PDB file of C-alpha atoms and ligand atoms in Angstrom:
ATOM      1  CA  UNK A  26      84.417 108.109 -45.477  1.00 57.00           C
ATOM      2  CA  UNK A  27      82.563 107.988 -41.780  1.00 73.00           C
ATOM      3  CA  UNK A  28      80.902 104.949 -41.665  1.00 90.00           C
ATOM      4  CA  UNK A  29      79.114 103.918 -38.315  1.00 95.00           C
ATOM      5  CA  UNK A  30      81.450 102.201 -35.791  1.00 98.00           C
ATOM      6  CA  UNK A  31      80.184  98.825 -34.295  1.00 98.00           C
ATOM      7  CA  UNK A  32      81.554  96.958 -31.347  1.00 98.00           C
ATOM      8  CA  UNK A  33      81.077  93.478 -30.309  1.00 98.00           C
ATOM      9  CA  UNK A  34      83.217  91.068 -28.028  1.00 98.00           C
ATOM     10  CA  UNK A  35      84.948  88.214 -28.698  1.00 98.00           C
ATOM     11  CA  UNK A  36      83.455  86.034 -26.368  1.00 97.00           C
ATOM     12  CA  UNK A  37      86.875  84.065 -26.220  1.00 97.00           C
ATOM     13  CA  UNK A  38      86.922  86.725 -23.045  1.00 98.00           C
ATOM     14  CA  UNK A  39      83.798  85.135 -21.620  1.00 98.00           C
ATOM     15  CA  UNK A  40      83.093  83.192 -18.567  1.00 97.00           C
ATOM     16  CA  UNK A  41      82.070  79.853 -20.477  1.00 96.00           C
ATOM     17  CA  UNK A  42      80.491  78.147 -17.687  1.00 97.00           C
ATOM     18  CA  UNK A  43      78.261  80.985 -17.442  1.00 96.00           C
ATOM     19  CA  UNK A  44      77.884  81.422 -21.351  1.00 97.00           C
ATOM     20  CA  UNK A  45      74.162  82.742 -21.187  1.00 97.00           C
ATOM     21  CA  UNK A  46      74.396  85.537 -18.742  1.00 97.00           C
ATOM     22  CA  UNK A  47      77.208  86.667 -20.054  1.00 98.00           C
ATOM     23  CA  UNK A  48      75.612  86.980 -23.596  1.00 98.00           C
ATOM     24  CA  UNK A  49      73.135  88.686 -21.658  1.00 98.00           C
ATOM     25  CA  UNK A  50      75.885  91.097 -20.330  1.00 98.00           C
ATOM     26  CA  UNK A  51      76.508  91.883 -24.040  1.00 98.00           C
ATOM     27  CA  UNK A  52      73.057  92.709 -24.806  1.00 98.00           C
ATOM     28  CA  UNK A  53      72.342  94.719 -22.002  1.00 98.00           C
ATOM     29  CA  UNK A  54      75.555  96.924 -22.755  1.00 98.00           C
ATOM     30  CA  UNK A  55      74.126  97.352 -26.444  1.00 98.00           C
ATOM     31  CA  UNK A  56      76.850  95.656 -28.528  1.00 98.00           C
ATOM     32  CA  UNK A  57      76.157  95.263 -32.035  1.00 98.00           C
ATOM     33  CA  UNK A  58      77.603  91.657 -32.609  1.00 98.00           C
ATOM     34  CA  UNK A  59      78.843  88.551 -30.907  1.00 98.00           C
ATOM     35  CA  UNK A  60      82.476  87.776 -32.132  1.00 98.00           C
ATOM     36  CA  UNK A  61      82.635  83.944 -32.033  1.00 98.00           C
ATOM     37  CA  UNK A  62      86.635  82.666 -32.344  1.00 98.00           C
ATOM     38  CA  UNK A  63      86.392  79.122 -33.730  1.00 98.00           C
ATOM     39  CA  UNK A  64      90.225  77.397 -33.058  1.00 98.00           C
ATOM     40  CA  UNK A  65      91.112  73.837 -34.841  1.00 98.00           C
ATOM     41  CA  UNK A  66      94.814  74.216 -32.782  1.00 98.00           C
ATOM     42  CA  UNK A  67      95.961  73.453 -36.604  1.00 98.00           C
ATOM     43  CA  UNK A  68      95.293  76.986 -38.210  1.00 98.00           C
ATOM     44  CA  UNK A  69      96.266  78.055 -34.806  1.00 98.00           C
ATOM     45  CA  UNK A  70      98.223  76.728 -32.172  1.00 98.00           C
ATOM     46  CA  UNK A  71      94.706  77.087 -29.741  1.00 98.00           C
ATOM     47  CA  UNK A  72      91.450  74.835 -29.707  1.00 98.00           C
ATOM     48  CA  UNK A  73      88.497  76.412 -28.792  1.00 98.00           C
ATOM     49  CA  UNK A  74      84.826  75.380 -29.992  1.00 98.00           C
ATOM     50  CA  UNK A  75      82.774  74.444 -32.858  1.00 98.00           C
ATOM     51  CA  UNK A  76      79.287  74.905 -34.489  1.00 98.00           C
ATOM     52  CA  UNK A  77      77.369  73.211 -30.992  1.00 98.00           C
ATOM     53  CA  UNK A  78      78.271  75.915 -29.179  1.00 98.00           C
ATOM     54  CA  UNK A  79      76.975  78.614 -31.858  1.00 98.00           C
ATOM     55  CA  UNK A  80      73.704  76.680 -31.939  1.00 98.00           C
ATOM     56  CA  UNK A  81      73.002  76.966 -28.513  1.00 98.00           C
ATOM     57  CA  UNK A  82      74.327  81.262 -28.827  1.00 98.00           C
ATOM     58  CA  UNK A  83      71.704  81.254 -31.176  1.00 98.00           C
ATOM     59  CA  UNK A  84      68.973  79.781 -28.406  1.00 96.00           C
ATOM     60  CA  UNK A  85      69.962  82.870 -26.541  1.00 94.00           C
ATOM     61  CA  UNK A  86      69.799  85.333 -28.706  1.00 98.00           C
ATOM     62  CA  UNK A  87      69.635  87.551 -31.708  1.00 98.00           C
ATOM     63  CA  UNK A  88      72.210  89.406 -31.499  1.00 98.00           C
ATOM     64  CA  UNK A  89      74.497  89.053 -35.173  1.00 98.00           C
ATOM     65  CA  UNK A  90      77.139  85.871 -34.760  1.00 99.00           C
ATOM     66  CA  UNK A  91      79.849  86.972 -35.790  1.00 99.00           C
ATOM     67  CA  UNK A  92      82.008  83.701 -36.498  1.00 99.00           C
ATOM     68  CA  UNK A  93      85.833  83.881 -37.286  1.00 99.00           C
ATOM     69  CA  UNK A  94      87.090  80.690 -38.867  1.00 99.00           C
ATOM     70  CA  UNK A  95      90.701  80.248 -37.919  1.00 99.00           C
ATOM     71  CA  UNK A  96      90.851  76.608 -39.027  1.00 98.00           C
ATOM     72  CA  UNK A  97      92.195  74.600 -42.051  1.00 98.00           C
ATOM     73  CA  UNK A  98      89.866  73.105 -44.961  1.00 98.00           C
ATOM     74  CA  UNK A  99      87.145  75.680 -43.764  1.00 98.00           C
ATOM     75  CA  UNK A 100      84.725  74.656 -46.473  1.00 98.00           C
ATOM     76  CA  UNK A 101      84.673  70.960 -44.946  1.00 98.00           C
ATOM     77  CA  UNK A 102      82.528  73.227 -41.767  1.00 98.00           C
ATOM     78  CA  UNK A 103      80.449  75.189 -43.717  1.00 98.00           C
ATOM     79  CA  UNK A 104      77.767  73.778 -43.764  1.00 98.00           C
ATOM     80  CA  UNK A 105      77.352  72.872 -39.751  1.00 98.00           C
ATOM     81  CA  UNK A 106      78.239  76.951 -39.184  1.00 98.00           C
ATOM     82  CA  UNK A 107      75.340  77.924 -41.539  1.00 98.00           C
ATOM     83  CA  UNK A 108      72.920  75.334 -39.958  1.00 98.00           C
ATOM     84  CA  UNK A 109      74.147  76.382 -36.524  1.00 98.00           C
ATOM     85  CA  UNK A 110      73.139  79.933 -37.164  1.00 98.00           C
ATOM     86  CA  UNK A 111      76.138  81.960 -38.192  1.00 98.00           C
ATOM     87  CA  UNK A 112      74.695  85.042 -39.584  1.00 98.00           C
ATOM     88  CA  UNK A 113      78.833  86.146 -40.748  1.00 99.00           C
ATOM     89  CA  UNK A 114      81.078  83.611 -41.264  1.00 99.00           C
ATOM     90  CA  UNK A 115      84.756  84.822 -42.283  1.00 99.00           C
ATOM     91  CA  UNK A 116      87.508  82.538 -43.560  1.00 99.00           C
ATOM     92  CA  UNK A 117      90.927  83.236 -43.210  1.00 99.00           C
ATOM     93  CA  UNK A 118      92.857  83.487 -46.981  1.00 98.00           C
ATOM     94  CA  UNK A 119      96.041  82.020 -46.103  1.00 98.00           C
ATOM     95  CA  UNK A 120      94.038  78.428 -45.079  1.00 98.00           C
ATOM     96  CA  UNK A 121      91.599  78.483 -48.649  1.00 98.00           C
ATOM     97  CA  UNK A 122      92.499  77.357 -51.829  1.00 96.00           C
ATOM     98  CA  UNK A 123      89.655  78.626 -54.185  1.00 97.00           C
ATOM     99  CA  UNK A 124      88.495  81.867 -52.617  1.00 98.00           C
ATOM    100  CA  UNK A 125      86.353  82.936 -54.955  1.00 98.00           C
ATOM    101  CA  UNK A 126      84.522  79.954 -54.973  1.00 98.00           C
ATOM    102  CA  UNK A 127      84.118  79.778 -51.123  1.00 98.00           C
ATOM    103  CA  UNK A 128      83.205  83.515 -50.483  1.00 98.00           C
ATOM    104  CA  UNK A 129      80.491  82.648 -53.075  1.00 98.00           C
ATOM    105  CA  UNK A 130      79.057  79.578 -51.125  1.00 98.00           C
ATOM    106  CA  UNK A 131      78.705  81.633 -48.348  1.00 98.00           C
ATOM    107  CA  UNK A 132      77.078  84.433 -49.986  1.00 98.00           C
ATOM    108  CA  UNK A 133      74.524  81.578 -51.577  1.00 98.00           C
ATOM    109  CA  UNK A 134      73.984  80.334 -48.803  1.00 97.00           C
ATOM    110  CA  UNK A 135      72.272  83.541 -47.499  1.00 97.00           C
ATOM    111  CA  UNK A 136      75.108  84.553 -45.000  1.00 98.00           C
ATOM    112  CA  UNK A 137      77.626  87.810 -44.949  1.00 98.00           C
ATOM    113  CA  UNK A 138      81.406  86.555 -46.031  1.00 99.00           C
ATOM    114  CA  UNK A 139      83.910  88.033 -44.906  1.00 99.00           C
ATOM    115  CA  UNK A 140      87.780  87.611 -45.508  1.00 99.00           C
ATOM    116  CA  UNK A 141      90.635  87.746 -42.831  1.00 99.00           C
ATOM    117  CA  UNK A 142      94.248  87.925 -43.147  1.00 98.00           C
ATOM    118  CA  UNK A 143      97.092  87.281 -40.288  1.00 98.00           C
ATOM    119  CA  UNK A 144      99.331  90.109 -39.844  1.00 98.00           C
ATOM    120  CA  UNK A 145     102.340  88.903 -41.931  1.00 98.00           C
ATOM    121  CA  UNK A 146     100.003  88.156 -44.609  1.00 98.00           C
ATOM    122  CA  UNK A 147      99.893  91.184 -47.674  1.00 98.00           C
ATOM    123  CA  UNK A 148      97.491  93.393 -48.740  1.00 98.00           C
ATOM    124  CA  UNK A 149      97.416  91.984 -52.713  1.00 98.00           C
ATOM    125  CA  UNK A 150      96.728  88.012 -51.568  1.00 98.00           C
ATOM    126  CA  UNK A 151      92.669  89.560 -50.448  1.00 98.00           C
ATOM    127  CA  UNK A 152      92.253  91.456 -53.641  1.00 98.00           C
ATOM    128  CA  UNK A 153      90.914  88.546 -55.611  1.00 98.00           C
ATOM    129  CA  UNK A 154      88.061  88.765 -53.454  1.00 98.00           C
ATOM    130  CA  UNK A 155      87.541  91.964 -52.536  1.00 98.00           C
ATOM    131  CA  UNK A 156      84.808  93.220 -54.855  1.00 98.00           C
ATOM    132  CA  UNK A 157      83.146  89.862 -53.260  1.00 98.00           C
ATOM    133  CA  UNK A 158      83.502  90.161 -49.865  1.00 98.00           C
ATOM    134  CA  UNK A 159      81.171  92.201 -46.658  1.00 98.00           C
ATOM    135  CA  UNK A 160      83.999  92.517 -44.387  1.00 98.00           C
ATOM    136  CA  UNK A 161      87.742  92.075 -44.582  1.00 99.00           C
ATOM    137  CA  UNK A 162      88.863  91.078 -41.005  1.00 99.00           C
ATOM    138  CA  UNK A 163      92.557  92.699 -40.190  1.00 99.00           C
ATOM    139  CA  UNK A 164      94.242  90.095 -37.725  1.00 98.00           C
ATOM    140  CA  UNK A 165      96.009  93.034 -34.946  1.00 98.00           C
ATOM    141  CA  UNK A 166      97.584  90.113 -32.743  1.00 98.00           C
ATOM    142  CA  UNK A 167      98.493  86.825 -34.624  1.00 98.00           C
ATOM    143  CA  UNK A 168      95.677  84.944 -33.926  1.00 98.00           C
ATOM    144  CA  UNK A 169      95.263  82.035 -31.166  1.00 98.00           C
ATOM    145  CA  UNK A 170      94.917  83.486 -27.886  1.00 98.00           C
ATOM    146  CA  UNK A 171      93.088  86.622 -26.342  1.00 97.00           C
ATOM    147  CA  UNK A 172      94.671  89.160 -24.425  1.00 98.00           C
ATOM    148  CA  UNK A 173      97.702  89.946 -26.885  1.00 98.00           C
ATOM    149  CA  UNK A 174      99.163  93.167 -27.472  1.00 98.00           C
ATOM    150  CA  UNK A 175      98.129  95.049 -30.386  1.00 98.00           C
ATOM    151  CA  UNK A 176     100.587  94.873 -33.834  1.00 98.00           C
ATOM    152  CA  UNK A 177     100.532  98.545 -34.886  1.00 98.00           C
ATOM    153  CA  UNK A 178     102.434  98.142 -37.917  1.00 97.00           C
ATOM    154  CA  UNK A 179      98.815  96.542 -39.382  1.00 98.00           C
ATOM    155  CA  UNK A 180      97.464  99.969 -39.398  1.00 98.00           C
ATOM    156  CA  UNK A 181      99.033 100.882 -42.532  1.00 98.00           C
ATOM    157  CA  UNK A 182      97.145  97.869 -44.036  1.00 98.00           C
ATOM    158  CA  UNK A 183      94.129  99.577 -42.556  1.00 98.00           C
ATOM    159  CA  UNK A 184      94.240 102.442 -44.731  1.00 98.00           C
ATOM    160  CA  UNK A 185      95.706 100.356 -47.342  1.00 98.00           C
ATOM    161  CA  UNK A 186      92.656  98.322 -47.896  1.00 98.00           C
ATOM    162  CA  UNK A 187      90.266 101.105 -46.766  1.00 98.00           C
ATOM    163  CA  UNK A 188      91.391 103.058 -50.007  1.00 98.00           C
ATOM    164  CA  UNK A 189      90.014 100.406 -52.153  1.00 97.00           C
ATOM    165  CA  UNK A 190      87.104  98.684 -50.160  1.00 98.00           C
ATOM    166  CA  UNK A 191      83.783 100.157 -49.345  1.00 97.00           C
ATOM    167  CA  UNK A 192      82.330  97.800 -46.965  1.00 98.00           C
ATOM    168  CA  UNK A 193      83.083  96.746 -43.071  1.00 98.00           C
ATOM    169  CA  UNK A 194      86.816  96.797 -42.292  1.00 98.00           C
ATOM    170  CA  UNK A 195      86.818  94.837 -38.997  1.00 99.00           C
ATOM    171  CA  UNK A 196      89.472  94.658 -36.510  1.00 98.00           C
ATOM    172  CA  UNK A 197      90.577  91.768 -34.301  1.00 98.00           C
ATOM    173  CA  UNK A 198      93.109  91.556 -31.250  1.00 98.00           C
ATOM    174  CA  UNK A 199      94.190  93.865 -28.346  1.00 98.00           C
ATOM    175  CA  UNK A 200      91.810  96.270 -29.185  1.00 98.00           C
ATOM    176  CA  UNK A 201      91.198  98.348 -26.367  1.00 98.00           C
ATOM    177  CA  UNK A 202      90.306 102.335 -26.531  1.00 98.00           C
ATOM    178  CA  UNK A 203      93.382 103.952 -27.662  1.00 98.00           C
ATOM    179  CA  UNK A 204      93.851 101.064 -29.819  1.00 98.00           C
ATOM    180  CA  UNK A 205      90.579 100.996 -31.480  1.00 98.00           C
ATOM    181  CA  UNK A 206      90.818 104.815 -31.952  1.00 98.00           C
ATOM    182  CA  UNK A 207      94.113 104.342 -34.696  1.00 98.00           C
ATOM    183  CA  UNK A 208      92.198 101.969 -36.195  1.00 98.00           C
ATOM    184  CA  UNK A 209      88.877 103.775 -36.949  1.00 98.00           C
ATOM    185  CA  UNK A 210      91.572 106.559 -37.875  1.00 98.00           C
ATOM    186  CA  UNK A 211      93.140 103.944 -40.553  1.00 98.00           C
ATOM    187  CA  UNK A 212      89.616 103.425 -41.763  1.00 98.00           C
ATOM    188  CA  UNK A 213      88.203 100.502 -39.603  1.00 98.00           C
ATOM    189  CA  UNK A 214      84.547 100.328 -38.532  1.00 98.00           C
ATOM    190  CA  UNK A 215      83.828  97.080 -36.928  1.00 98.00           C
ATOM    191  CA  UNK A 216      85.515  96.564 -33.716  1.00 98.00           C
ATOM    192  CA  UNK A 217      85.993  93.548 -31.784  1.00 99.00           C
ATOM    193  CA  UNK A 218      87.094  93.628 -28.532  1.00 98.00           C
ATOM    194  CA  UNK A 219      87.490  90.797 -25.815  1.00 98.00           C
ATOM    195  CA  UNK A 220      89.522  91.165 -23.104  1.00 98.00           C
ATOM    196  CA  UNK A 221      88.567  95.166 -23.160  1.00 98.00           C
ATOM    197  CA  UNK A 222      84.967  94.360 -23.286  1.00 98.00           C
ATOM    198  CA  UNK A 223      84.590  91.490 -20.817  1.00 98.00           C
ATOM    199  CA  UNK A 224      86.993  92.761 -18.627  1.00 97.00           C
ATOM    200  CA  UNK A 225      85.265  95.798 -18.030  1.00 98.00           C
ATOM    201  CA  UNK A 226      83.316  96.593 -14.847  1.00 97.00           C
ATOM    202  CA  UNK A 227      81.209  98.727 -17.012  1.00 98.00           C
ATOM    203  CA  UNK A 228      80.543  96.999 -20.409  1.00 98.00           C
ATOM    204  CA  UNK A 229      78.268  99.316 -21.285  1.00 98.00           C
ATOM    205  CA  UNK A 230      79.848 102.568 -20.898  1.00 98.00           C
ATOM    206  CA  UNK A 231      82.890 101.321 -22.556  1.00 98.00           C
ATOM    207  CA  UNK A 232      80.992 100.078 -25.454  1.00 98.00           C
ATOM    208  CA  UNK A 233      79.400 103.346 -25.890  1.00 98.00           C
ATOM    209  CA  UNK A 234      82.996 104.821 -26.203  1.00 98.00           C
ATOM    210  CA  UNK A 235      84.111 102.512 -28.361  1.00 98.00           C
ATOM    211  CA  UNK A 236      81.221 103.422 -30.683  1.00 98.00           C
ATOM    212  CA  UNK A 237      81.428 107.080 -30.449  1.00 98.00           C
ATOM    213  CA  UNK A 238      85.173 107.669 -31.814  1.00 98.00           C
ATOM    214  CA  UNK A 239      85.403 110.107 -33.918  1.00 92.00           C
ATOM    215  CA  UNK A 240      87.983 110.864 -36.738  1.00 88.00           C
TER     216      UNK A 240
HETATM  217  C1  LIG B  19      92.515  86.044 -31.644  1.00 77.00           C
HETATM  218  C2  LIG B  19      91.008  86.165 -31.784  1.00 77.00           C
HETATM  219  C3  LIG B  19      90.476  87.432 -31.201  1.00 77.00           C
HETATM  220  C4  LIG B  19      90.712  87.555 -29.730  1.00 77.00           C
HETATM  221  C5  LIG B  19      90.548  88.979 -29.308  1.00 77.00           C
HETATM  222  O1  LIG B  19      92.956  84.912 -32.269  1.00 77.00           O
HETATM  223  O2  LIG B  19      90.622  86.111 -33.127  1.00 77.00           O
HETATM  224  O3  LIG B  19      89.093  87.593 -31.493  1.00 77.00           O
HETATM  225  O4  LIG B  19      89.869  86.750 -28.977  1.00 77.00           O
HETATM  226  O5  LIG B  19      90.831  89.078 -27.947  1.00 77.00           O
HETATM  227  P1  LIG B  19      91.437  90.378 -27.284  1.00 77.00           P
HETATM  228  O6  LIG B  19      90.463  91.487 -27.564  1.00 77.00           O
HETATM  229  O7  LIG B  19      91.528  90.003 -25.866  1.00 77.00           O
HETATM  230  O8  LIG B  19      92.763  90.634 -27.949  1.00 77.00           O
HETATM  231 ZN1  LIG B  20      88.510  86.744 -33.835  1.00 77.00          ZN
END
């Protein structure tokens, strides 16, 4: 299967005191979504921000928010993502106790749901919902911080889940060329990228390589 690869950063990577021109950055380097890591230091042992910061993204622009729950009781937030302007909002499956249920809020709600599982977390615990879901999000780094290395034994979930599941198989966490390139070769399509991305002296160019690897 060869579907289209997108990139987007996570802007975890960003300079947050200069959020806007650094969305801008994104734009102008052609970037297909904004990766938005949301952090209750509960979930995760990190704290980052919540749905105020999304609403004022959304001022900026209209590029896709991309937003990546890694917080307990995510269905408590829902509602303040969706009015904030999430356009995907994925929940992680080991912090949800009715799945089904949830993934179908968020598809009533008008939004794309998406599921996302840590690395030490099997294959079989997403398969309740994965005629349901848009994306399933593959955790590469054990999520909390930016600028990990990447876990390559998650690959083999990759394919796993690629051999089963039709839609976007995105990938999170020290994703950087060479990286990214396994990954679309395990079956992923939807690449995030921080530290690669906003690190780069040449966003654009390195975006356009990301999205031109070929299998
Ligand atoms: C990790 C986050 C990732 C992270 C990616 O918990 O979900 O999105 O920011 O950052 P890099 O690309 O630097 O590994
Ligand atoms: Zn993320």
């Amino acid at each position: 299967m060869n579907k289209r690869i997108k990139a987007g950063p996570s802007i975890l990577a960003a300079d947050f005191s200069n959020l806007s021109v650094e969305i801008k950055r994104a734009e102008d380097a052609g970037v297909d979504f904004l990766h938005c890591d949301i952090m209750d230091g509960h979930f995760v042992p990190n704290i980052t921000f919540g749905p105020a910061i999304i609403r004022d993204i959304r001022k900026h622009t209209k590029l896709i928010l991309d937003v990546h729950l890694m917080i307990e009781k995510p269905r408590k937030f829902l509602e303040a993502f969706v009015k904030a302007g999430s356009d995907i909002i994925t929940v992680h499956i080991e912090t949800v106790e009715r799945p089904i249920q949830l993934i179908k809020e968020i598809k009533e709600l008008g939004l794309k749901a998406g599921i996302s599982l840590n690395p030490r977390t099997p294959v079989k615990d997403i398969a309740p919902v994965l005629n349901m879901v848009d994306l399933v999000l593959v955790m590469t780094v054990n999520p909390g911080f930016g600028g990990q290395e990447f876990i390559s034994s998650c690959l083999s979930k990759i394919k796993r889940i690629r051999r089963a599941f039709s839609g976007d198989i995105e990938v999170d966490g020290g994703i950087n060329y060479k990286t990214a390139k396994m990954a679309v070769e395990a079956g992923a399509n939807m690449l995030v990228a921080g530290t690669y991305l906003f690190g780069s002296d040449n966003m654009k160019g390195s975006v356009e390589k990301l999205k031109d690897i070929k299998v």
